[in-house]
PDB file of C-alpha atoms and ligand atoms in Angstrom:
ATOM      1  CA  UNK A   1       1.684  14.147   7.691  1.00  0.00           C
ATOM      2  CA  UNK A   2      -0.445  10.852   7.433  1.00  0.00           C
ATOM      3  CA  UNK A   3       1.871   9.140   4.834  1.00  0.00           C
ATOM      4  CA  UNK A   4      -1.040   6.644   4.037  1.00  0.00           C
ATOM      5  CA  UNK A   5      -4.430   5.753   4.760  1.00  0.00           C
ATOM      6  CA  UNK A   6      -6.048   3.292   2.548  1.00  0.00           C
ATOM      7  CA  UNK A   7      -9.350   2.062   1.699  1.00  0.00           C
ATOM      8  CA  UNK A   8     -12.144   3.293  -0.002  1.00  0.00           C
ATOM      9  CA  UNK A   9     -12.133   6.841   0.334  1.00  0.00           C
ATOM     10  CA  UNK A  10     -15.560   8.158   1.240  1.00  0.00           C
ATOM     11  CA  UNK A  11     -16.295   5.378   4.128  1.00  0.00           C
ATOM     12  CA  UNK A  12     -12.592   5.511   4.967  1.00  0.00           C
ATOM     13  CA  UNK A  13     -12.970   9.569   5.314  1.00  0.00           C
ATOM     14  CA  UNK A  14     -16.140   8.858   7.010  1.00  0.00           C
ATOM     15  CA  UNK A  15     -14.600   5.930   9.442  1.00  0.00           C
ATOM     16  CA  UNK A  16     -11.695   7.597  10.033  1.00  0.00           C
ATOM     17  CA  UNK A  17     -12.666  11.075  11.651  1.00  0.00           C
ATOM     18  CA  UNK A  18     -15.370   8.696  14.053  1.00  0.00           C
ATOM     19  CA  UNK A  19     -13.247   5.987  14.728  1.00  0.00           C
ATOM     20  CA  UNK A  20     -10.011   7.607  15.250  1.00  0.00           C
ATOM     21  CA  UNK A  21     -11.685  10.611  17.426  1.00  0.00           C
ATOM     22  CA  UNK A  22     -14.774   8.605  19.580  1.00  0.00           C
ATOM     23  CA  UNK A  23     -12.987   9.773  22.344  1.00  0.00           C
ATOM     24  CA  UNK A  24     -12.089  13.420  22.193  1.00  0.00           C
ATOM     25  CA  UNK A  25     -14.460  16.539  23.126  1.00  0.00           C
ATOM     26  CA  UNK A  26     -12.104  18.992  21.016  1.00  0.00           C
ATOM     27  CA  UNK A  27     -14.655  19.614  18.289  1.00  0.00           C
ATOM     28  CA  UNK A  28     -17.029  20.961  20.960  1.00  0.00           C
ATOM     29  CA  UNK A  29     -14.138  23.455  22.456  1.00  0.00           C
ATOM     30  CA  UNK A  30     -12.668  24.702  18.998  1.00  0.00           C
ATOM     31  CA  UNK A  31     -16.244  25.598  17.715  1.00  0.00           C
ATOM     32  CA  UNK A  32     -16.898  27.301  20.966  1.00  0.00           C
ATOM     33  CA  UNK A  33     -13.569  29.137  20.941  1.00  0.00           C
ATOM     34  CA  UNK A  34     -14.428  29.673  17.426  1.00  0.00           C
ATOM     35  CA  UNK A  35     -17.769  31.410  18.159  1.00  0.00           C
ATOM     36  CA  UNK A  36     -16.175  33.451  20.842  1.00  0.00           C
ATOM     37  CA  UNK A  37     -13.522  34.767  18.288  1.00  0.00           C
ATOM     38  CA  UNK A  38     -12.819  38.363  17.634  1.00  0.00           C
ATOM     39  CA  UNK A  39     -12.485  38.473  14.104  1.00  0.00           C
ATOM     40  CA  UNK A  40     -11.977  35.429  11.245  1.00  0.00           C
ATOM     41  CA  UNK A  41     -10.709  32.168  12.406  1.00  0.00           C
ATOM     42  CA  UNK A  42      -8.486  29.777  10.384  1.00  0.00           C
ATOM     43  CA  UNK A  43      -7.815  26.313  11.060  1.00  0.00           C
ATOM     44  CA  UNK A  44      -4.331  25.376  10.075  1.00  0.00           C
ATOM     45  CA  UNK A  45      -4.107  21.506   8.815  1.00  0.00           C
ATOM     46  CA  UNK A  46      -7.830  21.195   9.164  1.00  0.00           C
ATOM     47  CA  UNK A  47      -7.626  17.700   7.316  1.00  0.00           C
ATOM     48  CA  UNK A  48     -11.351  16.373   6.336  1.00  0.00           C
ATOM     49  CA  UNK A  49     -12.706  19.254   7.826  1.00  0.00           C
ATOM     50  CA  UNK A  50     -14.010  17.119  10.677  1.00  0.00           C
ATOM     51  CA  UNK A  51     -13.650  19.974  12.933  1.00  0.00           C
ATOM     52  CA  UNK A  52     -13.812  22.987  10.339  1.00  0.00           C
ATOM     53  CA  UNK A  53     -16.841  21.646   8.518  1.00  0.00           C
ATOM     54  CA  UNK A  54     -18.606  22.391  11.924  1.00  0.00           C
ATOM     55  CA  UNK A  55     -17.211  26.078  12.615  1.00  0.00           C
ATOM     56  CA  UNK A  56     -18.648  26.624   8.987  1.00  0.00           C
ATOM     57  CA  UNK A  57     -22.472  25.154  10.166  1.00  0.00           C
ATOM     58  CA  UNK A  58     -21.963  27.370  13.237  1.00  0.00           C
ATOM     59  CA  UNK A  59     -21.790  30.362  11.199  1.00  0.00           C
ATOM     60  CA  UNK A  60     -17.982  31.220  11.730  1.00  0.00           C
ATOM     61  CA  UNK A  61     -15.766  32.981   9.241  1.00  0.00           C
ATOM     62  CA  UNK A  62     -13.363  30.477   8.949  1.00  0.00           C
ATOM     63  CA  UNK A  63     -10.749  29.222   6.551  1.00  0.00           C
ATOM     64  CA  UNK A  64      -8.491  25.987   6.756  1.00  0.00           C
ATOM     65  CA  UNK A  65      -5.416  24.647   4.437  1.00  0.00           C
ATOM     66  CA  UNK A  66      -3.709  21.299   4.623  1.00  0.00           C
ATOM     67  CA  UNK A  67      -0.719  20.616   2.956  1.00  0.00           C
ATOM     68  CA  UNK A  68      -2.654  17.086   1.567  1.00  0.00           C
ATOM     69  CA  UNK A  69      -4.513  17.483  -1.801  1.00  0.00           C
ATOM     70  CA  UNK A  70      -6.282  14.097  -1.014  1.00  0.00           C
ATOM     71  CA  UNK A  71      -7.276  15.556   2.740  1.00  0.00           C
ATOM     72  CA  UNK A  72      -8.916  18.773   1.311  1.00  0.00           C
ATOM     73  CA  UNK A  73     -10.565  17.166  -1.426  1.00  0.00           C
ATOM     74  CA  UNK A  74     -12.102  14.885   0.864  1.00  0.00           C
ATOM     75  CA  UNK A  75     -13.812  17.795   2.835  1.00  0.00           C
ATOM     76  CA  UNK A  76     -14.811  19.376  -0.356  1.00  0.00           C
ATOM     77  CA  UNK A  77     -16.790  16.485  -1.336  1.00  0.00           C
ATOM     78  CA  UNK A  78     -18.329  16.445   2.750  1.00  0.00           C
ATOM     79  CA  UNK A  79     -18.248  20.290   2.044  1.00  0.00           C
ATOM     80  CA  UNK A  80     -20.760  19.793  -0.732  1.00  0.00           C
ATOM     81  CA  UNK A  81     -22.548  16.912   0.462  1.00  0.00           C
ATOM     82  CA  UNK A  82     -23.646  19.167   3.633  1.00  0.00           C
ATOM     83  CA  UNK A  83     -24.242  22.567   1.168  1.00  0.00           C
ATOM     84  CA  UNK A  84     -21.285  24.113   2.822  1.00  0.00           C
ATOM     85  CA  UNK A  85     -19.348  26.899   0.915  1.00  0.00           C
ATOM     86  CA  UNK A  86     -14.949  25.937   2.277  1.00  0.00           C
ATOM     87  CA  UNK A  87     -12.775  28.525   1.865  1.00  0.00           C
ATOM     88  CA  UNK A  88      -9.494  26.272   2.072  1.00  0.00           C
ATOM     89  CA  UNK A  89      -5.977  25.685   0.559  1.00  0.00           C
ATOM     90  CA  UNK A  90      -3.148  23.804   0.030  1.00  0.00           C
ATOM     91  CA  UNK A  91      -0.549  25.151   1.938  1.00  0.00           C
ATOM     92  CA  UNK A  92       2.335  23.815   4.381  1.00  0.00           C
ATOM     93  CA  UNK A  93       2.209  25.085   8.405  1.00  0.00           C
ATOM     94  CA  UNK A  94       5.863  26.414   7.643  1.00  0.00           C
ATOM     95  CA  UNK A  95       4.407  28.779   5.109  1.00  0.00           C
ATOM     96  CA  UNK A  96       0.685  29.709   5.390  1.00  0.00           C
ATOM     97  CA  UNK A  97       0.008  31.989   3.018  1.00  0.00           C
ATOM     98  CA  UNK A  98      -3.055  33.499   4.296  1.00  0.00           C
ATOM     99  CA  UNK A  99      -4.190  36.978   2.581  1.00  0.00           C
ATOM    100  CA  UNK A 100      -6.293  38.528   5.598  1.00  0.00           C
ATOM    101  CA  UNK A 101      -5.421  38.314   9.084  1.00  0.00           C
ATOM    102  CA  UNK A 102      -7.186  36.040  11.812  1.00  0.00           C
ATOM    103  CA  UNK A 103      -8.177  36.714  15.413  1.00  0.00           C
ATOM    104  CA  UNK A 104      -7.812  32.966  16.070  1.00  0.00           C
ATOM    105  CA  UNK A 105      -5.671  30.189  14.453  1.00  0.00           C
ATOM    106  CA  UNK A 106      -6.457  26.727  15.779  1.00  0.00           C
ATOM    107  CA  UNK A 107      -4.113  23.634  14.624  1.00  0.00           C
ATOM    108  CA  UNK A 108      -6.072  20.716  16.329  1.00  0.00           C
ATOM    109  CA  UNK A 109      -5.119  17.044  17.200  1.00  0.00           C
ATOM    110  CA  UNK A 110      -1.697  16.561  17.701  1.00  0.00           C
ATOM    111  CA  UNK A 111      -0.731  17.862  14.300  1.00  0.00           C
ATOM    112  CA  UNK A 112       1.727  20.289  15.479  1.00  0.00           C
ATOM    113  CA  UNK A 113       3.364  16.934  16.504  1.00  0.00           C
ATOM    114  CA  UNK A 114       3.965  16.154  12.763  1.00  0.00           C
ATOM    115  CA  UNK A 115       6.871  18.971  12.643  1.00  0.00           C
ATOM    116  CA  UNK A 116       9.907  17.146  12.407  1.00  0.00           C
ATOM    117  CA  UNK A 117      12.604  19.331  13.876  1.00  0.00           C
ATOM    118  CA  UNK A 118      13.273  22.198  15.738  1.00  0.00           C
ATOM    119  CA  UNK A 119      13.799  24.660  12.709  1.00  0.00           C
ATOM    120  CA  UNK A 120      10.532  23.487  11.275  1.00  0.00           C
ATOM    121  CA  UNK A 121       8.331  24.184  14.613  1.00  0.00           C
ATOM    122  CA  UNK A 122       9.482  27.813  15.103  1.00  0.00           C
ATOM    123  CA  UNK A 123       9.044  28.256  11.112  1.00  0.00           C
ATOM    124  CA  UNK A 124       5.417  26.999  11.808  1.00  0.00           C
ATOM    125  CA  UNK A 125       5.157  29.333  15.016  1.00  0.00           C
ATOM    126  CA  UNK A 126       6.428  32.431  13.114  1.00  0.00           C
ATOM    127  CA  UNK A 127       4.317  31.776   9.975  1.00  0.00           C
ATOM    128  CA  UNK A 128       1.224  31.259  12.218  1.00  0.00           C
ATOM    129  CA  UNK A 129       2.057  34.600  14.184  1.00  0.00           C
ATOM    130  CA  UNK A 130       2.083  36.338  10.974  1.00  0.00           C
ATOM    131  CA  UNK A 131      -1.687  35.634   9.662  1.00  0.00           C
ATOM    132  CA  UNK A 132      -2.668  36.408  13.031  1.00  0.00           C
ATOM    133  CA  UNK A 133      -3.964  40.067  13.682  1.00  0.00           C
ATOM    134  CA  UNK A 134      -2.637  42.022  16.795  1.00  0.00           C
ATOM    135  CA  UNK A 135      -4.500  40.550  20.212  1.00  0.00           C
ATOM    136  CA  UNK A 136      -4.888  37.631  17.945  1.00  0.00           C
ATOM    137  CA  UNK A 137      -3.913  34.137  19.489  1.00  0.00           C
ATOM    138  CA  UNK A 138      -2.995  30.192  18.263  1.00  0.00           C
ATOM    139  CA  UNK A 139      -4.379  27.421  19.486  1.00  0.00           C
ATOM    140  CA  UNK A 140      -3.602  23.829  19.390  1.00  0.00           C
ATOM    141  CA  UNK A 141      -3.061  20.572  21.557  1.00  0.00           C
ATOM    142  CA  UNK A 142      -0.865  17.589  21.691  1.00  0.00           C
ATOM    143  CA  UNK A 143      -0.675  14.992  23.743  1.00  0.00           C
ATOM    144  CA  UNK A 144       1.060  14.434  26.914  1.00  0.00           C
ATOM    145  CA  UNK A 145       4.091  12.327  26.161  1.00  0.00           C
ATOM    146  CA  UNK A 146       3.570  10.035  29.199  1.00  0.00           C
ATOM    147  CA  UNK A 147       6.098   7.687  30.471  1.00  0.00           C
ATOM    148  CA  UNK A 148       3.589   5.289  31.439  1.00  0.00           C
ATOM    149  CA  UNK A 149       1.852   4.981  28.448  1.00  0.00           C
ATOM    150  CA  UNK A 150       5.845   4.999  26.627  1.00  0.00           C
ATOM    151  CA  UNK A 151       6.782   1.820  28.883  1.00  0.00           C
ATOM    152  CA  UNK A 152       3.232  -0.184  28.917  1.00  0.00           C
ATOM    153  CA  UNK A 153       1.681   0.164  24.946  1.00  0.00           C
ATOM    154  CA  UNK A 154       4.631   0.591  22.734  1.00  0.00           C
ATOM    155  CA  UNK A 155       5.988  -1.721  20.681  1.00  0.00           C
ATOM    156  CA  UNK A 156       2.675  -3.903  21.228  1.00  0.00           C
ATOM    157  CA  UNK A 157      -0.404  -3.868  19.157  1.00  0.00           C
ATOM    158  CA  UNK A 158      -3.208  -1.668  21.053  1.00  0.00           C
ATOM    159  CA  UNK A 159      -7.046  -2.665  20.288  1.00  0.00           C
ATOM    160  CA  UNK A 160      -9.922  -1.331  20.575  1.00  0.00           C
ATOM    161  CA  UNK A 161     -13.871  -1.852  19.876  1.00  0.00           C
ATOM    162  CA  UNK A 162     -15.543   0.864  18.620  1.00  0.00           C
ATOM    163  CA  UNK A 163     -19.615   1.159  17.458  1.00  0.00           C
ATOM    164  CA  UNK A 164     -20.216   3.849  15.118  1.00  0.00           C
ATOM    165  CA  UNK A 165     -23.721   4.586  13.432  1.00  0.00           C
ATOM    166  CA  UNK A 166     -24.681   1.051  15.054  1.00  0.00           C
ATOM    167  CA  UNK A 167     -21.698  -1.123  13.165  1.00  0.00           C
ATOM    168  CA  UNK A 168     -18.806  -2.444  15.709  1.00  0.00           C
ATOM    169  CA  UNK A 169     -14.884  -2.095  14.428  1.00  0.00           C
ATOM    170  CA  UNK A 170     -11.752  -2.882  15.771  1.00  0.00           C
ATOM    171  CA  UNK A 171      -8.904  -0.348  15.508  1.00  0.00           C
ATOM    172  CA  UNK A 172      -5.199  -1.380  16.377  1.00  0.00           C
ATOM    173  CA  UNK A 173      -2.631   0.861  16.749  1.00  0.00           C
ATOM    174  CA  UNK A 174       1.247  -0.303  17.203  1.00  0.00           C
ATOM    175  CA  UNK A 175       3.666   3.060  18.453  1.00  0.00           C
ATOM    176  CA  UNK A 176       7.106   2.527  17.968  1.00  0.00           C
ATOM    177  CA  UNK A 177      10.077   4.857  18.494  1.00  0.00           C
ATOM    178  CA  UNK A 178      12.042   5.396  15.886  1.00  0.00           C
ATOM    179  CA  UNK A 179      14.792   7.855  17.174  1.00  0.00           C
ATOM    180  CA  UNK A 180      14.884   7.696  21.003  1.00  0.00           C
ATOM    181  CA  UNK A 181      17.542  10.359  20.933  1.00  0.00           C
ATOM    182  CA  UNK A 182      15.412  12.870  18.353  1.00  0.00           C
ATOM    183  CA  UNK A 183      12.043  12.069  20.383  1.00  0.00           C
ATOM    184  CA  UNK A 184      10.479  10.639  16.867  1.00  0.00           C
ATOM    185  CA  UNK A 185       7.644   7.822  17.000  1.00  0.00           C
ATOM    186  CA  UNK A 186       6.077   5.853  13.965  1.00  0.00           C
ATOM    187  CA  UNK A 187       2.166   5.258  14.486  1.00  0.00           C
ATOM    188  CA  UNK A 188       0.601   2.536  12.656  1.00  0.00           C
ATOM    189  CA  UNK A 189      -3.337   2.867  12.936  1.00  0.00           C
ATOM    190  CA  UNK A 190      -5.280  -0.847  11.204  1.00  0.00           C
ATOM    191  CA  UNK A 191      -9.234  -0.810  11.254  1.00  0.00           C
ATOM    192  CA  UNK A 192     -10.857  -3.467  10.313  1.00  0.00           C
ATOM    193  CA  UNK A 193     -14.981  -4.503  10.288  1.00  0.00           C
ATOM    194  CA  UNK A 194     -16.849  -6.951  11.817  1.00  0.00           C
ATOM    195  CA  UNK A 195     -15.893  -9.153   8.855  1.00  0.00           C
ATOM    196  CA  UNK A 196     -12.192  -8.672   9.362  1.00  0.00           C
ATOM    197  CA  UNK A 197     -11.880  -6.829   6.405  1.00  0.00           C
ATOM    198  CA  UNK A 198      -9.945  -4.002   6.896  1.00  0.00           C
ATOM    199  CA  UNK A 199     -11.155  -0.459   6.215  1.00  0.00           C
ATOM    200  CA  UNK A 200      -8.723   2.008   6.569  1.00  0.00           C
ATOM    201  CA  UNK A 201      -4.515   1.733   7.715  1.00  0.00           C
ATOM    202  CA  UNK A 202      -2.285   4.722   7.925  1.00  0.00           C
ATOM    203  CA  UNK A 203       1.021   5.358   9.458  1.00  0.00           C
ATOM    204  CA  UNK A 204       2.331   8.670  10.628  1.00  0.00           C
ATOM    205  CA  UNK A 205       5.698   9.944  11.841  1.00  0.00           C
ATOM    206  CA  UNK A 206       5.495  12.185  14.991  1.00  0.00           C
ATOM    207  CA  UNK A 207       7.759  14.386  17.058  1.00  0.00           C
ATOM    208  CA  UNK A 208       7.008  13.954  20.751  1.00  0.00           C
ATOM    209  CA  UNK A 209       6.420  17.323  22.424  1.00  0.00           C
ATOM    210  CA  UNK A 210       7.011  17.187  26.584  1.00  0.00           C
ATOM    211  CA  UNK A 211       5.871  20.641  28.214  1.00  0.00           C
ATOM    212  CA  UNK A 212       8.828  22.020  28.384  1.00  0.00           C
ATOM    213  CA  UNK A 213      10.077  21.916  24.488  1.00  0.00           C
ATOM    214  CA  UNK A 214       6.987  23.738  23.708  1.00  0.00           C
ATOM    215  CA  UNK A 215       7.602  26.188  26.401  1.00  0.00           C
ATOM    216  CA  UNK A 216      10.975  26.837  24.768  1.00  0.00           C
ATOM    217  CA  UNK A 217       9.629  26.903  21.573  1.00  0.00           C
ATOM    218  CA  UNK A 218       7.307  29.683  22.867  1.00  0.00           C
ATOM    219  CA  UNK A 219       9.963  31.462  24.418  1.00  0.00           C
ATOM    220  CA  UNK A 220      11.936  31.293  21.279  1.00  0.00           C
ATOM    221  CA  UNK A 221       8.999  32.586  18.665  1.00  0.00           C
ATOM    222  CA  UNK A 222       7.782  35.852  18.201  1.00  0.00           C
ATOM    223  CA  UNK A 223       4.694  35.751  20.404  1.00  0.00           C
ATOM    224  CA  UNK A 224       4.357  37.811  23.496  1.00  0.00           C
ATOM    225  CA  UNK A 225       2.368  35.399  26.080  1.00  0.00           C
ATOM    226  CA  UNK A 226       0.840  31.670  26.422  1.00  0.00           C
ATOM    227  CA  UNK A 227      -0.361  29.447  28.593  1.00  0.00           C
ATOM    228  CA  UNK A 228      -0.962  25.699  28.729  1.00  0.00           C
ATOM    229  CA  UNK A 229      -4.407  24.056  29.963  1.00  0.00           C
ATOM    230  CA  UNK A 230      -4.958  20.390  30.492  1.00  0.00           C
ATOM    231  CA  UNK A 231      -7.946  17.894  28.764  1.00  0.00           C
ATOM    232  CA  UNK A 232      -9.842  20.967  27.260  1.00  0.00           C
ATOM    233  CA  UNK A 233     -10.548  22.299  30.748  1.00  0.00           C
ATOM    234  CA  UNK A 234      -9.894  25.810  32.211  1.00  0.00           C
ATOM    235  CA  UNK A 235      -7.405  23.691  34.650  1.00  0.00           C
ATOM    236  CA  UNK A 236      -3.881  24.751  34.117  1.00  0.00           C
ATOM    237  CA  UNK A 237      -2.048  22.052  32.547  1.00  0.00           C
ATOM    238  CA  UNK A 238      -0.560  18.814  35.514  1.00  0.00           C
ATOM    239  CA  UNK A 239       0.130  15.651  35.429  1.00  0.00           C
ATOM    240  CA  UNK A 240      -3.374  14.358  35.394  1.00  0.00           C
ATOM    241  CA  UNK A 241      -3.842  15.582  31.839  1.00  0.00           C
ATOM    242  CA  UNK A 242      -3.173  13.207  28.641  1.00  0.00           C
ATOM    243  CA  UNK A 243      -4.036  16.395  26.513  1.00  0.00           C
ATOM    244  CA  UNK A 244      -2.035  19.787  26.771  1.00  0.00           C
ATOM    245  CA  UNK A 245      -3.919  22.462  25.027  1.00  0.00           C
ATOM    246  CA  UNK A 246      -1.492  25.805  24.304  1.00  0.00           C
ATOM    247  CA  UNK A 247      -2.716  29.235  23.154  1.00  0.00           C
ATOM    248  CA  UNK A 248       0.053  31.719  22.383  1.00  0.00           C
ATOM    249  CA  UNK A 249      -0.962  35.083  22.018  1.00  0.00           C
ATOM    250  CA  UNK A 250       0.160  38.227  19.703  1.00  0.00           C
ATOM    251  CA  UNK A 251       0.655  41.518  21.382  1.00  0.00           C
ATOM    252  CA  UNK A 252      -1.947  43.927  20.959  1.00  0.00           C
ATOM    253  CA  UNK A 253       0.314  46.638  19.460  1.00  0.00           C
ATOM    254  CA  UNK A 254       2.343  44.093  17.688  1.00  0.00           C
TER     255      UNK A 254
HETATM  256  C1  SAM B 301      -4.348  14.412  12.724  1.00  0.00           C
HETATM  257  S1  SAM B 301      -4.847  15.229  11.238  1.00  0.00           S
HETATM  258  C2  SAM B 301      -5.817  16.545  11.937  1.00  0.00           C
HETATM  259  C3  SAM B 301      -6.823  17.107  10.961  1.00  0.00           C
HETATM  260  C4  SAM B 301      -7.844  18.047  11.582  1.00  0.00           C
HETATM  261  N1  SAM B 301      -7.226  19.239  12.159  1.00  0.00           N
HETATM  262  C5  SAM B 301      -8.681  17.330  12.647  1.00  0.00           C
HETATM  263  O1  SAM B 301      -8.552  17.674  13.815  1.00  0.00           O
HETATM  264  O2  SAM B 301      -9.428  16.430  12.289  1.00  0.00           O
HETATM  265  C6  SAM B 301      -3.345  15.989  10.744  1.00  0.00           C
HETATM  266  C7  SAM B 301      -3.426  16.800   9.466  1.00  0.00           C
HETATM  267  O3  SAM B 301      -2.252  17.602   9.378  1.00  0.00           O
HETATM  268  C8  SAM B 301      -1.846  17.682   8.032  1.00  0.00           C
HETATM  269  N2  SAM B 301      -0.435  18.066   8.068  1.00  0.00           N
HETATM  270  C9  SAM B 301       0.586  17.379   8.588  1.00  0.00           C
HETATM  271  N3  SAM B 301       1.730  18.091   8.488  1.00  0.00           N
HETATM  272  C10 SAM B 301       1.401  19.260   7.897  1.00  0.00           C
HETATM  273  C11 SAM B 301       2.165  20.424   7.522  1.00  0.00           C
HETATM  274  N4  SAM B 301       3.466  20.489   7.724  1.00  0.00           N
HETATM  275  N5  SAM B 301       1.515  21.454   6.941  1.00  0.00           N
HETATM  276  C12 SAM B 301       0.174  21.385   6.710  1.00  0.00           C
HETATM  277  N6  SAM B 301      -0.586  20.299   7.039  1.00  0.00           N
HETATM  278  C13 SAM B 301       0.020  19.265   7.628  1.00  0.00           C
HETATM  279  C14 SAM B 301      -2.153  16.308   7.479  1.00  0.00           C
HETATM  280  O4  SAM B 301      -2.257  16.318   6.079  1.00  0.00           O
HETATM  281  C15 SAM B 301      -3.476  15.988   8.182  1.00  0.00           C
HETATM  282  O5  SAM B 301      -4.561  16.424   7.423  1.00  0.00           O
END
C-alpha cells in the first residue's frame, strides 16, 4: 500500500491524483468499460476515488473498498464535496467481502503490484473471482517491467514538470530494488511547488509483475479465460506497450 504520503491532506489528495496520473488515459477506459458493464461494477482499491468518483457521475452502480481508512475518507470528503452518494469499504484485496455479486471488478493503476508474494496474489485472484457473478470478468493493469527503463532511471532521482489548474510542480521519483531475487522495488515519489516547498512524498513497496508471472498466476486461479492488451488499446499486449491491461473472466456456468 502507499506507506506514506504527507502534506496537507485536501491539496495533497487533490495534487496527488493530477500530478501523479497527468499522463494516463485509464480513467477514460474504466468508466467506459464501466458503462458497458452487465450488471454492478466494483472497483477494488479504488483509493481517492479518482477513478470511482467518476463511474458514480456517469451513473454506474458501483462500489469500491481500500484497505486505507485515510484513502477512503479522503474520497468521502471529494464524495460529498461533488454531492455524490459512495458505497465503499474498508476491506483488504485478499478478502473482499462484497455482499452482491459484480459483472465487472476493476483494480486500476498498478495496485495489483502492491501484493507482496505469490500466496497473496492468487488469494487476491480467488477473492476477486468470488464477488464476481458468472460471465463476470476482472480488470486491472500494471506496468510493463521494462529492462530499459530498470537499467537507465533506477537508482537516480527522475523529475518532472508538471502544470496543473495553471500552477507548475516538480515531482521526483527515485526506484530502487530492494530484493533483486524476489522482484520487489521501493518507490519514493517528492512533489514540491514552485516555491520548493514540498507538497506531498510517499513511498510504496511493489512486486514487479513480467507477462508471464501473471499468466501463471492466471493459469493457477480459478478463472476460466483472459487475455492481456497493451496501453489501453484493443492491441494485444507486445513489446511496444509500457502498460499491460489483463481481464480474466468467470465462466458463464461457473
Ligand atoms: C496506486 S493507488 C490506486 C488507487 C485508485 N485505484 C486509482 O487508480 O486512483 C493504490 C491503492 O491500493 C490500496 N491498496 C494497496 N494494497 C491493498 C490491498 N492489499 N488491499 C486493498 N487495498 C490496497 C492503497 O491503499 C491505495 O489506495
Amino acid at each position: 500500500m502507499t506507506e506514506r504520503i504527507e502534506g496537507h491532506r485536501g491539496e495533497r489528495a487533490r495534487l496527488y491524483d493530477a500530478l501523479l496520473t497527468a499522463e494516463r488515459e485509464d480513467v477514460e477506459f474504466y468508466v467506459d468499460l464501466a458503462r458497458r458493464a452487465d450488471g454492478p461494477v466494483l472497483e477494488a482499491a479504488c483509493g481517492t476515488g479518482r477513478i470511482y468518483l467518476e463511474l458514480l457521475a456517469a451513473g454506474v452502480d458501483a462500489d469500491g473498498f481500500d484497505r486505507s481508512r485515510d484513502m477512503l475518507e479522503i474520497l468521502r470528503e471529494s464524495a460529498a464535496e461533488r454531492g455524490l452518494e459512495p458505497s465503499v469499504w474498508q476491506a483488504d484485496l485478499t478478502d473482499v467481502g462484497a455482499d452482491r455479486r459484480y459483472a465487472l471488478v476493476t483494480c486500476p493503476f498498478n495496485t495489483v503490484m502492491h501484493l507482496g508474494s505469490i500466496d497473496e496474489q492468487l488469494a487476491a485472484l480467488r477473492s476477486i473471482y468470488d464477488a464476481l457473478a458468472p460471465g463476470g470478468r476482472f480488470v486491472f493493469d500494471v506496468f510493463v517491467p521494462s529492462f530499459e527503463v530498470i537499467c537507465e532511471e533506477y537508482g537516480t532521482w527522475q523529475t518532472e514538470s508538471v502544470e496543473t489548474d495553471g500552477e507548475s510542480y516538480e515531482v521526483r521519483t527515485h526506484t530502487q530494488v530492494l530484493d533483486e531475487l524476489e522482484g520487489r522495488i521501493l518507490v519514493e515519489t517528492e512533489c514540491y511547488d514552485a516555491d520548493g516547498s514540498l507538497v506531498f512524498a510517499s513511498e510504496d513497496r511493489l512486486s514487479l509483475l513480467p507477462k508471464r508471472h501473471l499468466e501463471l498466476l492466471a493459469r493457477c486461479s480459478p478463472f476460466d479465460s483472459w487475455s492481456a492488451t497493451g496501453d489501453f488499446s484493443d492491441e494485444p499486449l507486445s513489446a511496444d506497450h509500457s502498460i499491460q491491461v489483463w481481464s480474466l473472466r468467470r465462466a458463464d456456468d461457473a
